[in-house]
Amino acid sequence: MRALTFCRHHPSTDHRYSTTSYSSSCLDCDAGTYSNQTAAFSCSSCPLGRFSAQVGRTSDCQICAAGKYMESKGATACDDCPVGKHLVDDGIIAS
């Protein structure tokens, strides 16, 4: 995680964060992270069982589909089940 300070609220910068005090602009969250708050100090990592390939995500990360899983936070994609195994539910955390 980056060490961050304050991002002034501005309507055009909702759901972003700033790396400098009283910055006039904010940065998009990286893939694998999101921010669903204005004036954010940082972006949150996608939780286990979710992912985001999108930069600047403003809502919770996507759930891994059936047949895929994720066992680490901050994922940009889900892993396929290995040969000989399967998952029938969405959002599985680990195999």
Short mmCIF file of N, CA, C and O in Angstrom, two decimals:
data_model
loop_
_atom_site.label_atom_id
_atom_site.label_comp_id
_atom_site.label_asym_id
_atom_site.label_seq_id
_atom_site.Cartn_x
_atom_site.Cartn_y
_atom_site.Cartn_z
N MET A 1 0.82 -1.18 0.00
CA MET A 1 0.00 0.00 0.00
C MET A 1 0.87 1.24 0.00
O MET A 1 1.89 1.29 0.63
N ARG A 2 0.41 2.27 -0.67
CA ARG A 2 1.12 3.53 -0.71
C ARG A 2 0.84 4.33 0.56
O ARG A 2 -0.24 4.26 1.11
N ALA A 3 1.81 5.13 1.01
CA ALA A 3 1.57 6.05 2.11
C ALA A 3 0.87 7.26 1.50
O ALA A 3 1.39 7.91 0.61
N LEU A 4 -0.32 7.56 1.98
CA LEU A 4 -1.13 8.61 1.38
C LEU A 4 -1.55 9.64 2.40
O LEU A 4 -1.53 9.40 3.59
N THR A 5 -1.95 10.80 1.90
CA THR A 5 -2.40 11.85 2.80
C THR A 5 -3.85 12.22 2.51
O THR A 5 -4.71 11.39 2.63
N PHE A 6 -4.14 13.42 2.09
CA PHE A 6 -5.50 13.93 2.01
C PHE A 6 -5.87 14.28 0.57
O PHE A 6 -5.10 14.88 -0.15
N CYS A 7 -7.06 13.93 0.17
CA CYS A 7 -7.58 14.28 -1.15
C CYS A 7 -8.81 15.14 -0.95
O CYS A 7 -9.82 14.65 -0.43
N ARG A 8 -8.75 16.40 -1.32
CA ARG A 8 -9.91 17.27 -1.15
C ARG A 8 -11.07 16.78 -1.99
O ARG A 8 -10.89 16.34 -3.12
N HIS A 9 -12.27 16.85 -1.44
CA HIS A 9 -13.46 16.45 -2.19
C HIS A 9 -13.70 17.43 -3.34
O HIS A 9 -13.67 18.63 -3.18
N HIS A 10 -13.89 16.90 -4.49
CA HIS A 10 -14.25 17.67 -5.68
C HIS A 10 -15.16 16.77 -6.50
O HIS A 10 -14.86 15.60 -6.68
N PRO A 11 -16.29 17.29 -7.01
CA PRO A 11 -17.25 16.43 -7.71
C PRO A 11 -16.64 15.59 -8.83
O PRO A 11 -17.06 14.47 -9.07
N SER A 12 -15.63 16.09 -9.51
CA SER A 12 -15.06 15.32 -10.62
C SER A 12 -14.03 14.30 -10.17
O SER A 12 -13.51 13.54 -10.98
N THR A 13 -13.70 14.25 -8.89
CA THR A 13 -12.67 13.31 -8.41
C THR A 13 -13.23 12.29 -7.42
O THR A 13 -12.48 11.72 -6.64
N ASP A 14 -14.52 12.07 -7.42
CA ASP A 14 -15.11 11.07 -6.53
C ASP A 14 -14.43 9.72 -6.73
O ASP A 14 -14.09 9.34 -7.84
N HIS A 15 -14.24 8.98 -5.63
CA HIS A 15 -13.74 7.61 -5.64
C HIS A 15 -12.30 7.51 -6.14
O HIS A 15 -11.93 6.55 -6.76
N ARG A 16 -11.50 8.49 -5.86
CA ARG A 16 -10.08 8.47 -6.19
C ARG A 16 -9.30 8.83 -4.93
O ARG A 16 -9.87 9.14 -3.91
N TYR A 17 -7.99 8.83 -5.03
CA TYR A 17 -7.18 9.17 -3.86
C TYR A 17 -6.04 10.07 -4.27
O TYR A 17 -5.75 10.25 -5.44
N SER A 18 -5.39 10.68 -3.30
CA SER A 18 -4.29 11.60 -3.56
C SER A 18 -3.05 11.17 -2.81
O SER A 18 -3.13 10.63 -1.70
N THR A 19 -1.89 11.43 -3.39
CA THR A 19 -0.62 11.09 -2.74
C THR A 19 0.04 12.31 -2.12
O THR A 19 1.09 12.20 -1.52
N THR A 20 -0.56 13.49 -2.27
CA THR A 20 0.03 14.70 -1.70
C THR A 20 -1.02 15.46 -0.89
O THR A 20 -2.20 15.40 -1.19
N SER A 21 -0.58 16.21 0.10
CA SER A 21 -1.50 17.00 0.91
C SER A 21 -2.16 18.09 0.08
O SER A 21 -1.51 18.76 -0.70
N TYR A 22 -3.46 18.23 0.26
CA TYR A 22 -4.24 19.27 -0.40
C TYR A 22 -4.00 19.32 -1.89
O TYR A 22 -3.85 20.37 -2.49
N SER A 23 -3.97 18.19 -2.50
CA SER A 23 -3.76 18.07 -3.95
C SER A 23 -4.97 18.60 -4.70
O SER A 23 -6.10 18.49 -4.25
N SER A 24 -4.73 19.16 -5.87
CA SER A 24 -5.83 19.63 -6.71
C SER A 24 -6.33 18.54 -7.64
O SER A 24 -7.29 18.74 -8.37
N SER A 25 -5.66 17.40 -7.64
CA SER A 25 -6.12 16.28 -8.47
C SER A 25 -5.91 14.98 -7.71
O SER A 25 -5.07 14.89 -6.83
N CYS A 26 -6.68 13.98 -8.08
CA CYS A 26 -6.60 12.67 -7.43
C CYS A 26 -6.29 11.61 -8.47
O CYS A 26 -6.52 11.82 -9.66
N LEU A 27 -5.80 10.47 -8.02
CA LEU A 27 -5.40 9.38 -8.90
C LEU A 27 -6.44 8.28 -8.89
O LEU A 27 -7.08 8.04 -7.88
N ASP A 28 -6.57 7.58 -10.01
CA ASP A 28 -7.44 6.40 -10.06
C ASP A 28 -6.82 5.27 -9.25
O ASP A 28 -5.59 5.15 -9.18
N CYS A 29 -7.67 4.46 -8.67
CA CYS A 29 -7.19 3.25 -7.99
C CYS A 29 -6.64 2.27 -9.02
O CYS A 29 -7.17 2.17 -10.13
N ASP A 30 -5.58 1.55 -8.67
CA ASP A 30 -4.99 0.56 -9.56
C ASP A 30 -5.92 -0.64 -9.74
O ASP A 30 -6.80 -0.87 -8.92
N ALA A 31 -5.69 -1.41 -10.79
CA ALA A 31 -6.39 -2.68 -10.97
C ALA A 31 -6.11 -3.53 -9.73
O ALA A 31 -5.03 -3.47 -9.15
N GLY A 32 -7.12 -4.28 -9.29
CA GLY A 32 -6.99 -5.09 -8.08
C GLY A 32 -7.37 -4.34 -6.82
O GLY A 32 -7.33 -4.90 -5.73
N THR A 33 -7.75 -3.06 -6.97
CA THR A 33 -8.17 -2.24 -5.85
C THR A 33 -9.42 -1.45 -6.22
O THR A 33 -9.79 -1.38 -7.40
N TYR A 34 -10.06 -0.82 -5.23
CA TYR A 34 -11.23 0.02 -5.48
C TYR A 34 -11.37 1.04 -4.36
O TYR A 34 -10.75 0.91 -3.30
N SER A 35 -12.16 2.07 -4.60
CA SER A 35 -12.53 3.03 -3.56
C SER A 35 -13.98 3.42 -3.78
O SER A 35 -14.34 3.90 -4.85
N ASN A 36 -14.81 3.21 -2.77
CA ASN A 36 -16.22 3.57 -2.87
C ASN A 36 -16.54 4.77 -1.98
O ASN A 36 -17.67 4.95 -1.57
N GLN A 37 -15.52 5.57 -1.68
CA GLN A 37 -15.69 6.75 -0.84
C GLN A 37 -15.08 7.98 -1.52
O GLN A 37 -14.11 7.86 -2.26
N THR A 38 -15.64 9.14 -1.23
CA THR A 38 -15.02 10.38 -1.68
C THR A 38 -13.94 10.76 -0.68
O THR A 38 -13.93 10.28 0.46
N ALA A 39 -13.02 11.60 -1.08
CA ALA A 39 -11.93 12.08 -0.22
C ALA A 39 -11.14 10.93 0.39
O ALA A 39 -10.77 10.95 1.56
N ALA A 40 -10.85 9.92 -0.39
CA ALA A 40 -10.17 8.71 0.09
C ALA A 40 -8.69 8.96 0.35
O ALA A 40 -8.04 9.69 -0.39
N PHE A 41 -8.19 8.33 1.40
CA PHE A 41 -6.76 8.35 1.70
C PHE A 41 -6.03 7.25 0.94
O PHE A 41 -4.83 7.32 0.73
N SER A 42 -6.75 6.19 0.59
CA SER A 42 -6.14 5.06 -0.09
C SER A 42 -7.21 4.24 -0.79
O SER A 42 -8.40 4.48 -0.61
N CYS A 43 -6.79 3.29 -1.57
CA CYS A 43 -7.70 2.35 -2.22
C CYS A 43 -7.65 1.03 -1.45
O CYS A 43 -6.63 0.69 -0.86
N SER A 44 -8.75 0.31 -1.46
CA SER A 44 -8.83 -0.98 -0.77
C SER A 44 -8.52 -2.11 -1.75
O SER A 44 -8.94 -2.06 -2.91
N SER A 45 -7.81 -3.12 -1.29
CA SER A 45 -7.54 -4.29 -2.13
C SER A 45 -8.83 -5.09 -2.31
O SER A 45 -9.65 -5.17 -1.39
N CYS A 46 -8.99 -5.68 -3.48
CA CYS A 46 -10.13 -6.58 -3.68
C CYS A 46 -10.01 -7.71 -2.66
O CYS A 46 -8.92 -8.25 -2.46
N PRO A 47 -11.12 -8.07 -2.00
CA PRO A 47 -11.06 -9.14 -1.01
C PRO A 47 -10.91 -10.52 -1.66
O PRO A 47 -11.06 -10.66 -2.88
N LEU A 48 -10.67 -11.52 -0.85
CA LEU A 48 -10.58 -12.90 -1.33
C LEU A 48 -11.85 -13.28 -2.08
O LEU A 48 -12.95 -12.91 -1.67
N GLY A 49 -11.71 -13.99 -3.19
CA GLY A 49 -12.85 -14.43 -3.99
C GLY A 49 -13.38 -13.38 -4.95
O GLY A 49 -14.38 -13.60 -5.62
N ARG A 50 -12.71 -12.22 -5.02
CA ARG A 50 -13.11 -11.14 -5.93
C ARG A 50 -11.90 -10.60 -6.67
O ARG A 50 -10.77 -10.80 -6.25
N PHE A 51 -12.15 -9.88 -7.77
CA PHE A 51 -11.06 -9.34 -8.58
C PHE A 51 -11.51 -8.06 -9.27
O PHE A 51 -12.70 -7.75 -9.33
N SER A 52 -10.55 -7.33 -9.82
CA SER A 52 -10.85 -6.17 -10.66
C SER A 52 -9.70 -5.95 -11.63
O SER A 52 -8.57 -5.69 -11.22
N ALA A 53 -10.00 -6.03 -12.91
CA ALA A 53 -9.02 -5.70 -13.94
C ALA A 53 -9.12 -4.22 -14.29
O ALA A 53 -8.29 -3.69 -15.01
N GLN A 54 -10.14 -3.56 -13.77
CA GLN A 54 -10.44 -2.17 -14.10
C GLN A 54 -9.63 -1.20 -13.25
O GLN A 54 -9.51 -1.36 -12.04
N VAL A 55 -9.07 -0.17 -13.88
CA VAL A 55 -8.42 0.93 -13.17
C VAL A 55 -9.50 1.94 -12.80
O VAL A 55 -10.40 2.21 -13.60
N GLY A 56 -9.46 2.48 -11.59
CA GLY A 56 -10.43 3.49 -11.18
C GLY A 56 -11.77 2.91 -10.73
O GLY A 56 -12.79 3.59 -10.78
N ARG A 57 -11.78 1.67 -10.29
CA ARG A 57 -13.03 1.02 -9.88
C ARG A 57 -13.65 1.76 -8.69
O ARG A 57 -12.97 2.08 -7.73
N THR A 58 -14.97 2.01 -8.75
CA THR A 58 -15.66 2.79 -7.72
C THR A 58 -16.64 1.96 -6.90
O THR A 58 -17.35 2.51 -6.07
N SER A 59 -16.69 0.68 -7.12
CA SER A 59 -17.58 -0.18 -6.34
C SER A 59 -16.83 -1.47 -6.00
O SER A 59 -15.72 -1.69 -6.47
N ASP A 60 -17.47 -2.30 -5.20
CA ASP A 60 -16.83 -3.56 -4.82
C ASP A 60 -16.34 -4.31 -6.05
O ASP A 60 -16.92 -4.22 -7.13
N CYS A 61 -15.30 -5.07 -5.87
CA CYS A 61 -14.72 -5.85 -6.96
C CYS A 61 -15.68 -6.95 -7.40
O CYS A 61 -16.57 -7.34 -6.66
N GLN A 62 -15.46 -7.45 -8.61
CA GLN A 62 -16.32 -8.50 -9.16
C GLN A 62 -16.08 -9.83 -8.48
O GLN A 62 -14.96 -10.14 -8.06
N ILE A 63 -17.12 -10.65 -8.41
CA ILE A 63 -17.03 -11.99 -7.83
C ILE A 63 -16.49 -12.95 -8.87
O ILE A 63 -16.88 -12.90 -10.04
N CYS A 64 -15.58 -13.83 -8.46
CA CYS A 64 -15.08 -14.86 -9.37
C CYS A 64 -16.24 -15.78 -9.79
O CYS A 64 -17.05 -16.17 -8.95
N ALA A 65 -16.30 -16.11 -11.05
CA ALA A 65 -17.37 -16.95 -11.59
C ALA A 65 -17.16 -18.42 -11.22
O ALA A 65 -16.05 -18.82 -10.86
N ALA A 66 -18.22 -19.21 -11.35
CA ALA A 66 -18.11 -20.65 -11.14
C ALA A 66 -17.01 -21.20 -12.04
O ALA A 66 -16.84 -20.74 -13.18
N GLY A 67 -16.23 -22.14 -11.53
CA GLY A 67 -15.12 -22.70 -12.29
C GLY A 67 -13.83 -21.93 -12.11
O GLY A 67 -12.79 -22.29 -12.64
N LYS A 68 -13.89 -20.82 -11.35
CA LYS A 68 -12.71 -20.00 -11.08
C LYS A 68 -12.66 -19.70 -9.58
O LYS A 68 -13.66 -19.74 -8.89
N TYR A 69 -11.47 -19.39 -9.07
CA TYR A 69 -11.31 -19.07 -7.66
C TYR A 69 -10.19 -18.07 -7.49
O TYR A 69 -9.41 -17.82 -8.42
N MET A 70 -10.08 -17.47 -6.30
CA MET A 70 -8.99 -16.55 -6.00
C MET A 70 -8.65 -16.72 -4.54
O MET A 70 -9.53 -16.67 -3.67
N GLU A 71 -7.35 -16.89 -4.24
CA GLU A 71 -6.91 -17.11 -2.86
C GLU A 71 -6.01 -16.01 -2.34
O GLU A 71 -5.36 -16.17 -1.32
N SER A 72 -5.97 -14.86 -3.04
CA SER A 72 -5.20 -13.73 -2.53
C SER A 72 -5.97 -12.43 -2.73
O SER A 72 -6.83 -12.33 -3.60
N LYS A 73 -5.66 -11.43 -1.91
CA LYS A 73 -6.29 -10.12 -2.01
C LYS A 73 -5.63 -9.32 -3.13
O LYS A 73 -4.48 -9.57 -3.48
N GLY A 74 -6.35 -8.34 -3.68
CA GLY A 74 -5.78 -7.45 -4.69
C GLY A 74 -5.64 -8.09 -6.05
O GLY A 74 -4.80 -7.68 -6.85
N ALA A 75 -6.46 -9.07 -6.35
CA ALA A 75 -6.35 -9.80 -7.61
C ALA A 75 -6.89 -8.99 -8.79
O ALA A 75 -7.85 -8.24 -8.67
N THR A 76 -6.25 -9.17 -9.94
CA THR A 76 -6.72 -8.54 -11.18
C THR A 76 -7.43 -9.55 -12.07
O THR A 76 -7.98 -9.17 -13.10
N ALA A 77 -7.44 -10.81 -11.69
CA ALA A 77 -8.15 -11.88 -12.41
C ALA A 77 -8.30 -13.06 -11.47
O ALA A 77 -7.60 -13.15 -10.46
N CYS A 78 -9.21 -13.96 -11.80
CA CYS A 78 -9.40 -15.18 -11.01
C CYS A 78 -8.68 -16.33 -11.70
O CYS A 78 -8.48 -16.31 -12.91
N ASP A 79 -8.30 -17.33 -10.94
CA ASP A 79 -7.61 -18.51 -11.48
C ASP A 79 -8.64 -19.56 -11.88
O ASP A 79 -9.66 -19.74 -11.22
N ASP A 80 -8.34 -20.28 -12.95
CA ASP A 80 -9.18 -21.41 -13.38
C ASP A 80 -8.95 -22.59 -12.43
O ASP A 80 -7.85 -22.79 -11.92
N CYS A 81 -9.99 -23.37 -12.22
CA CYS A 81 -9.82 -24.61 -11.47
C CYS A 81 -8.85 -25.52 -12.23
O CYS A 81 -8.91 -25.58 -13.46
N PRO A 82 -7.98 -26.22 -11.54
CA PRO A 82 -7.06 -27.13 -12.22
C PRO A 82 -7.80 -28.33 -12.80
O PRO A 82 -8.94 -28.63 -12.42
N VAL A 83 -7.15 -29.03 -13.70
CA VAL A 83 -7.71 -30.23 -14.32
C VAL A 83 -8.10 -31.22 -13.23
O VAL A 83 -7.36 -31.42 -12.26
N GLY A 84 -9.28 -31.80 -13.35
CA GLY A 84 -9.76 -32.79 -12.40
C GLY A 84 -10.51 -32.20 -11.22
O GLY A 84 -10.95 -32.93 -10.34
N LYS A 85 -10.66 -30.85 -11.17
CA LYS A 85 -11.39 -30.20 -10.08
C LYS A 85 -12.40 -29.24 -10.68
O LYS A 85 -12.27 -28.81 -11.81
N HIS A 86 -13.43 -28.91 -9.89
CA HIS A 86 -14.43 -27.95 -10.37
C HIS A 86 -15.06 -27.20 -9.19
O HIS A 86 -14.93 -27.62 -8.04
N LEU A 87 -15.69 -26.08 -9.49
CA LEU A 87 -16.44 -25.30 -8.51
C LEU A 87 -17.77 -24.95 -9.14
O LEU A 87 -17.83 -24.52 -10.29
N VAL A 88 -18.85 -25.13 -8.41
CA VAL A 88 -20.17 -24.85 -8.96
C VAL A 88 -20.73 -23.51 -8.50
O VAL A 88 -21.72 -23.05 -9.03
N ASP A 89 -20.08 -22.87 -7.50
CA ASP A 89 -20.58 -21.62 -6.98
C ASP A 89 -19.67 -20.45 -7.35
O ASP A 89 -18.46 -20.63 -7.55
N ASP A 90 -20.26 -19.26 -7.41
CA ASP A 90 -19.47 -18.04 -7.64
C ASP A 90 -18.81 -17.60 -6.34
O ASP A 90 -19.29 -17.92 -5.25
N GLY A 91 -17.71 -16.85 -6.44
CA GLY A 91 -17.09 -16.23 -5.28
C GLY A 91 -16.32 -17.15 -4.37
O GLY A 91 -16.13 -16.84 -3.19
N ILE A 92 -15.82 -18.27 -4.87
CA ILE A 92 -15.06 -19.20 -4.04
C ILE A 92 -13.69 -18.58 -3.71
O ILE A 92 -13.04 -17.99 -4.56
N ILE A 93 -13.26 -18.73 -2.47
CA ILE A 93 -12.03 -18.09 -2.00
C ILE A 93 -10.77 -18.90 -2.36
O ILE A 93 -9.83 -18.37 -2.89
N ALA A 94 -10.72 -20.16 -2.08
CA ALA A 94 -9.52 -20.96 -2.37
C ALA A 94 -9.92 -22.39 -2.66
O ALA A 94 -10.98 -22.83 -2.29
N SER A 95 -9.02 -23.09 -3.36
CA SER A 95 -9.31 -24.50 -3.69
C SER A 95 -8.66 -25.44 -2.70
O SER A 95 -7.79 -25.07 -1.96
#
